[in-house]
Tab-separated table of N, CA and C in Angstrom:
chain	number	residue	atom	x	y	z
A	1	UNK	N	-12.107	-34.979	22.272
A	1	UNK	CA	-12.061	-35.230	20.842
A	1	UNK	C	-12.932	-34.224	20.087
A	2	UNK	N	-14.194	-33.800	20.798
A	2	UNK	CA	-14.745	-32.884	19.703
A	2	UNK	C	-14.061	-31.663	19.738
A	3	UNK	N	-13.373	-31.551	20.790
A	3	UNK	CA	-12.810	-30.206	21.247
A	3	UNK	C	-11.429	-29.940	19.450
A	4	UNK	N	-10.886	-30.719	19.358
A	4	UNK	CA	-9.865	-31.451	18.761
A	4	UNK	C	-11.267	-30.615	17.126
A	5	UNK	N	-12.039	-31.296	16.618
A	5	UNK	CA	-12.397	-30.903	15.632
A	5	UNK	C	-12.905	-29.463	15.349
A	6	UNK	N	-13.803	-28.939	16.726
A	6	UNK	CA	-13.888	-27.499	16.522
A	6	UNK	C	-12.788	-26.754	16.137
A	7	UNK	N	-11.815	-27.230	16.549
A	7	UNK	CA	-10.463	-26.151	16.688
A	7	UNK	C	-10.247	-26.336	15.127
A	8	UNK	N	-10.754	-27.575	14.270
A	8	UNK	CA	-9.411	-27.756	12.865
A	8	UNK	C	-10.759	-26.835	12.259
A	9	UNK	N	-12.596	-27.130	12.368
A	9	UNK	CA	-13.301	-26.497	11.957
A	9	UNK	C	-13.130	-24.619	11.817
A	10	UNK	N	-12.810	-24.086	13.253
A	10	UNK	CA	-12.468	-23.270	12.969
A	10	UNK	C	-11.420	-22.481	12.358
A	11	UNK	N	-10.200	-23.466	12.522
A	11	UNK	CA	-9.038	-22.878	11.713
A	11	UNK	C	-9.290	-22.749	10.247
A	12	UNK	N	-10.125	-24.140	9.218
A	12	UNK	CA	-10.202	-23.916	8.255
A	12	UNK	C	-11.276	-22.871	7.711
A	13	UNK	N	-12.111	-22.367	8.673
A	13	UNK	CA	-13.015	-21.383	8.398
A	13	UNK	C	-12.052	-20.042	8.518
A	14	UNK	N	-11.668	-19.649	9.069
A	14	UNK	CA	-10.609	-18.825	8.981
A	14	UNK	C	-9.197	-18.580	8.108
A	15	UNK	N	-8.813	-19.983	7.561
A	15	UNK	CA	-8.132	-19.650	6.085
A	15	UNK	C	-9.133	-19.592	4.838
A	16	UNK	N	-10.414	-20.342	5.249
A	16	UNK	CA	-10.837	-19.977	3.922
A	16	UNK	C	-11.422	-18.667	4.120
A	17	UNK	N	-11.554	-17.454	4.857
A	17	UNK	CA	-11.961	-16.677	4.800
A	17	UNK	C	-11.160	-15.582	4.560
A	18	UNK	N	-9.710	-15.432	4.577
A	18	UNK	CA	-8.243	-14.933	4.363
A	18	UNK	C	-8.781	-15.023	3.002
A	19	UNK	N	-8.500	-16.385	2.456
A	19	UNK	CA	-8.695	-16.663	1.006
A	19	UNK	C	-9.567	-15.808	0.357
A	20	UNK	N	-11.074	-15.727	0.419
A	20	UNK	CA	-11.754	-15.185	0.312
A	20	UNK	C	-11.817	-13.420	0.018
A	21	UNK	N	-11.366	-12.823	1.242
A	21	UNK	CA	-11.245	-11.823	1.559
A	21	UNK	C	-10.065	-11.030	0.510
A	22	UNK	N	-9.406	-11.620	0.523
A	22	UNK	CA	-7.776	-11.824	-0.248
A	22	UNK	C	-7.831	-11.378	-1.666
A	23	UNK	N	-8.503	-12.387	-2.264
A	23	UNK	CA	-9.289	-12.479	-3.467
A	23	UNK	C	-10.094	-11.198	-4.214
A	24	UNK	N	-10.979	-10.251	-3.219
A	24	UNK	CA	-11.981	-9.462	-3.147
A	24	UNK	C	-10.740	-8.779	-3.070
A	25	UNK	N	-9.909	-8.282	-2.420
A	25	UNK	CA	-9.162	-7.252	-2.094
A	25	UNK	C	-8.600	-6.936	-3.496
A	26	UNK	N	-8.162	-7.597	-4.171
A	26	UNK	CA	-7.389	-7.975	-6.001
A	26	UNK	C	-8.299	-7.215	-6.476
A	27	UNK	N	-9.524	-7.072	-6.769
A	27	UNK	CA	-10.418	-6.668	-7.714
A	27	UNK	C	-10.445	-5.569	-7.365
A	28	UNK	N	-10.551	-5.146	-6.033
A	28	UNK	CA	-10.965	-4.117	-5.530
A	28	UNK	C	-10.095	-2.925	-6.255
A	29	UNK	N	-8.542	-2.921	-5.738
A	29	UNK	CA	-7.389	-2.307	-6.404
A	29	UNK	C	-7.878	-2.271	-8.027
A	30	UNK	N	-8.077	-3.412	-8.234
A	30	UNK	CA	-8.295	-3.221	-9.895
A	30	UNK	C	-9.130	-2.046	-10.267
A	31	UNK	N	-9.936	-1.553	-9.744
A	31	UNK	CA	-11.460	-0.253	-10.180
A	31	UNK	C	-10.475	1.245	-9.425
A	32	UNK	N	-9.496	1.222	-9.920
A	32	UNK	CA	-9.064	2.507	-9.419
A	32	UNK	C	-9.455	3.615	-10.808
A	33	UNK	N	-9.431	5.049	-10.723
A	33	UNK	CA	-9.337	5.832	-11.242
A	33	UNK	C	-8.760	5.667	-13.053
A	34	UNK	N	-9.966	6.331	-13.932
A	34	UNK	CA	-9.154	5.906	-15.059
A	34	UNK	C	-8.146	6.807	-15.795
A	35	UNK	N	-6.993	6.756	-16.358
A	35	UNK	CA	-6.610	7.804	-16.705
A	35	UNK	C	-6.747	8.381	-17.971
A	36	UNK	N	-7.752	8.844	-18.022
A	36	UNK	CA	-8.127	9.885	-19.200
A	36	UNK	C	-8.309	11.056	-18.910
A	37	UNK	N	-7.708	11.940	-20.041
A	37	UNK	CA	-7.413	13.082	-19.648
A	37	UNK	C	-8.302	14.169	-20.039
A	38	UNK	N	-9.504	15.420	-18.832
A	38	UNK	CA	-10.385	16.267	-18.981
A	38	UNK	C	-10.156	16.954	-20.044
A	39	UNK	N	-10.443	16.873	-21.555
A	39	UNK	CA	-10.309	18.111	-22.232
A	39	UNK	C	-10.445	19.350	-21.935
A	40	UNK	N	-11.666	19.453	-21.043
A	40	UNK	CA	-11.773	21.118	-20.462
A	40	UNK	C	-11.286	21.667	-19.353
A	41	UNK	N	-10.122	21.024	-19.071
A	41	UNK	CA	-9.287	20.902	-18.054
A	41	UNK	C	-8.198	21.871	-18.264
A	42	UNK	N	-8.013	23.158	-18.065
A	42	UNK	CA	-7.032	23.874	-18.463
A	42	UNK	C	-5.932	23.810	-17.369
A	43	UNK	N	-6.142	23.795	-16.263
A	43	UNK	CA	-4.938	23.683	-14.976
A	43	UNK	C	-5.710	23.371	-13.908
A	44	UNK	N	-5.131	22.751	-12.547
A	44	UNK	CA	-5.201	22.503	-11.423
A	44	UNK	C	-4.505	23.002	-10.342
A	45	UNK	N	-5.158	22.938	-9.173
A	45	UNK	CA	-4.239	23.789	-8.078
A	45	UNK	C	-4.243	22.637	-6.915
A	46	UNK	N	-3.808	22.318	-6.228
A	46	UNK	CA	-2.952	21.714	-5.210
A	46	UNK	C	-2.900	21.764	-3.699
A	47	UNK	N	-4.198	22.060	-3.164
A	47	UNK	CA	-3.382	22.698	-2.136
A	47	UNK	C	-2.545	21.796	-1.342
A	48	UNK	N	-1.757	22.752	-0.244
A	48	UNK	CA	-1.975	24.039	0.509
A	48	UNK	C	-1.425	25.135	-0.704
A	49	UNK	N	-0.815	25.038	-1.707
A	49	UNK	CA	-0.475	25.718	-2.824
A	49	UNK	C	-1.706	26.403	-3.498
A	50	UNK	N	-1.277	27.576	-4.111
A	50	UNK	CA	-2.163	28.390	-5.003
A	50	UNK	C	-1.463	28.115	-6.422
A	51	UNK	N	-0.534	27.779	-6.344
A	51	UNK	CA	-0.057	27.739	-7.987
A	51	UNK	C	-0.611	26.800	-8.668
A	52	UNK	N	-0.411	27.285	-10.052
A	52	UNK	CA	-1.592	26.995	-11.309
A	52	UNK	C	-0.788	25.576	-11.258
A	53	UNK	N	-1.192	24.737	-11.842
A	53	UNK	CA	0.023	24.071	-12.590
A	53	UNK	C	-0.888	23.357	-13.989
A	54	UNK	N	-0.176	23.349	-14.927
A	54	UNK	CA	-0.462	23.127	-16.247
A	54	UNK	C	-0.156	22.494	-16.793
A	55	UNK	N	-0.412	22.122	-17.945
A	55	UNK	CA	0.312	20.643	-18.809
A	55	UNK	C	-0.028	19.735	-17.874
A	56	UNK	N	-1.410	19.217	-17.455
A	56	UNK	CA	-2.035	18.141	-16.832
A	56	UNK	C	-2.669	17.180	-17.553
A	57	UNK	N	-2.554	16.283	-17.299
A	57	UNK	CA	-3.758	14.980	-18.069
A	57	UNK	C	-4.154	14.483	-16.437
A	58	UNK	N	-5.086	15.062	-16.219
A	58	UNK	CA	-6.291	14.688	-14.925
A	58	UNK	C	-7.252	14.288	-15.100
A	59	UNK	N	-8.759	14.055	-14.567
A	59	UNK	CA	-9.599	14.061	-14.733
A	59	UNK	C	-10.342	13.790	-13.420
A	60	UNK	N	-11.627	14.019	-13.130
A	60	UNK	CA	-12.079	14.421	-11.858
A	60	UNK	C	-11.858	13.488	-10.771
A	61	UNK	N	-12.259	12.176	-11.256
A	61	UNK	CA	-11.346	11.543	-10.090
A	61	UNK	C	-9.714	11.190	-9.689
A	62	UNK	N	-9.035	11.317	-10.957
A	62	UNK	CA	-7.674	11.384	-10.412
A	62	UNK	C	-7.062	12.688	-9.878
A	63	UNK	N	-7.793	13.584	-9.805
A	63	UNK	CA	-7.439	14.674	-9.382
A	63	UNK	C	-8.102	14.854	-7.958
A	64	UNK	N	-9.249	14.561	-7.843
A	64	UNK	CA	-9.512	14.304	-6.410
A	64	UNK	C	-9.008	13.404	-5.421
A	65	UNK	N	-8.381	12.197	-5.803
A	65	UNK	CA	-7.621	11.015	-5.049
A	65	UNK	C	-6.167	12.027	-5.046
A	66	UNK	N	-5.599	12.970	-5.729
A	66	UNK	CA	-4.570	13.732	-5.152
A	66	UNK	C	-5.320	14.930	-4.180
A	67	UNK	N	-6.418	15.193	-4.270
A	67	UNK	CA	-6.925	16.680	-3.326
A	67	UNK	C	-6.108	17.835	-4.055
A	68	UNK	N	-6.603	17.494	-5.541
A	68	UNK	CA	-6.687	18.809	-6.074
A	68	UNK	C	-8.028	19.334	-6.895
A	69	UNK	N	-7.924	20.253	-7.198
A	69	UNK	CA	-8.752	20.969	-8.307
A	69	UNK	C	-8.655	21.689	-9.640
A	70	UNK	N	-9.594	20.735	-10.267
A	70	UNK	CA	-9.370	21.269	-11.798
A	70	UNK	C	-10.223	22.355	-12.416
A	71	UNK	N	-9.390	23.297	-12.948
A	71	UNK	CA	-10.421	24.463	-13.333
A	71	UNK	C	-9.927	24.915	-14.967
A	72	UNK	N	-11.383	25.088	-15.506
A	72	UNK	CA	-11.269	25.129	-16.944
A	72	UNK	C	-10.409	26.925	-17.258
A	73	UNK	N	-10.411	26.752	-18.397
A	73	UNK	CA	-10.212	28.398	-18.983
A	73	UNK	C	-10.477	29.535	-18.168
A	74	UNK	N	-11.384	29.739	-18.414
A	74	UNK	CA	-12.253	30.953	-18.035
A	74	UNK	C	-12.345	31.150	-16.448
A	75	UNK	N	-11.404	29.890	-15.656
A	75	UNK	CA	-11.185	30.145	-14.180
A	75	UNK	C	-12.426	29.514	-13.330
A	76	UNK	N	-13.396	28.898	-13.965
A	76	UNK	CA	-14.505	28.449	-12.851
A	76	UNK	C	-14.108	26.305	-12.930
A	77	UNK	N	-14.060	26.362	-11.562
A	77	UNK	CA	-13.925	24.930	-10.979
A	77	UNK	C	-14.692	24.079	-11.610
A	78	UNK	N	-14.392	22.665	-12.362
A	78	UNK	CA	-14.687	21.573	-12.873
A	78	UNK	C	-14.686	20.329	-11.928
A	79	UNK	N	-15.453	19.702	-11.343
A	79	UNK	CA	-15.816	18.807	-10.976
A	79	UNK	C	-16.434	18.879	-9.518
A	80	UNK	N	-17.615	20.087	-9.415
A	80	UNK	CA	-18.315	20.325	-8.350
A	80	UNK	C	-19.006	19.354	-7.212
């Protein structure tokens, strides 16, 4: 018989910890990258590509969650 309650003890410790976990996971997704766009952001490159590409609304972390790089005007890298 106690055998009988450990088992329901542990099962419900284990959905409520799904639950739990579950829950945390929701928020988590929620804090992604915001999208606003670098004003001094003139183009980004891509690799394994060298091409420029332009007409971007990036900003340092959405451009790093793709593994690219943003570089202003004058050609020197923005978000060191």
């Amino acid at each position: 018989m106690a055998t009988a309650s450990k088992i329901g003890f542990l099962t419900l410790l284990v959905v409520w910890g799904i639950l739990v976990l579950g829950s945390n996971m929701d928020q988590a997704e929620a804090q992604g990258c915001p999208r606003n766009c670098d004003p001094d952001a003139d183009y980004m490159i891509c690799p394994p590509s060298t091409t420029q590409i332009r007409e971007i609304c990036e900003n340092c972390c959405t451009a790093k969650a793709r593994g690219c790089q943003l570089y202003s005007n004058d050609g020197s890298p923005i978000c060191n």
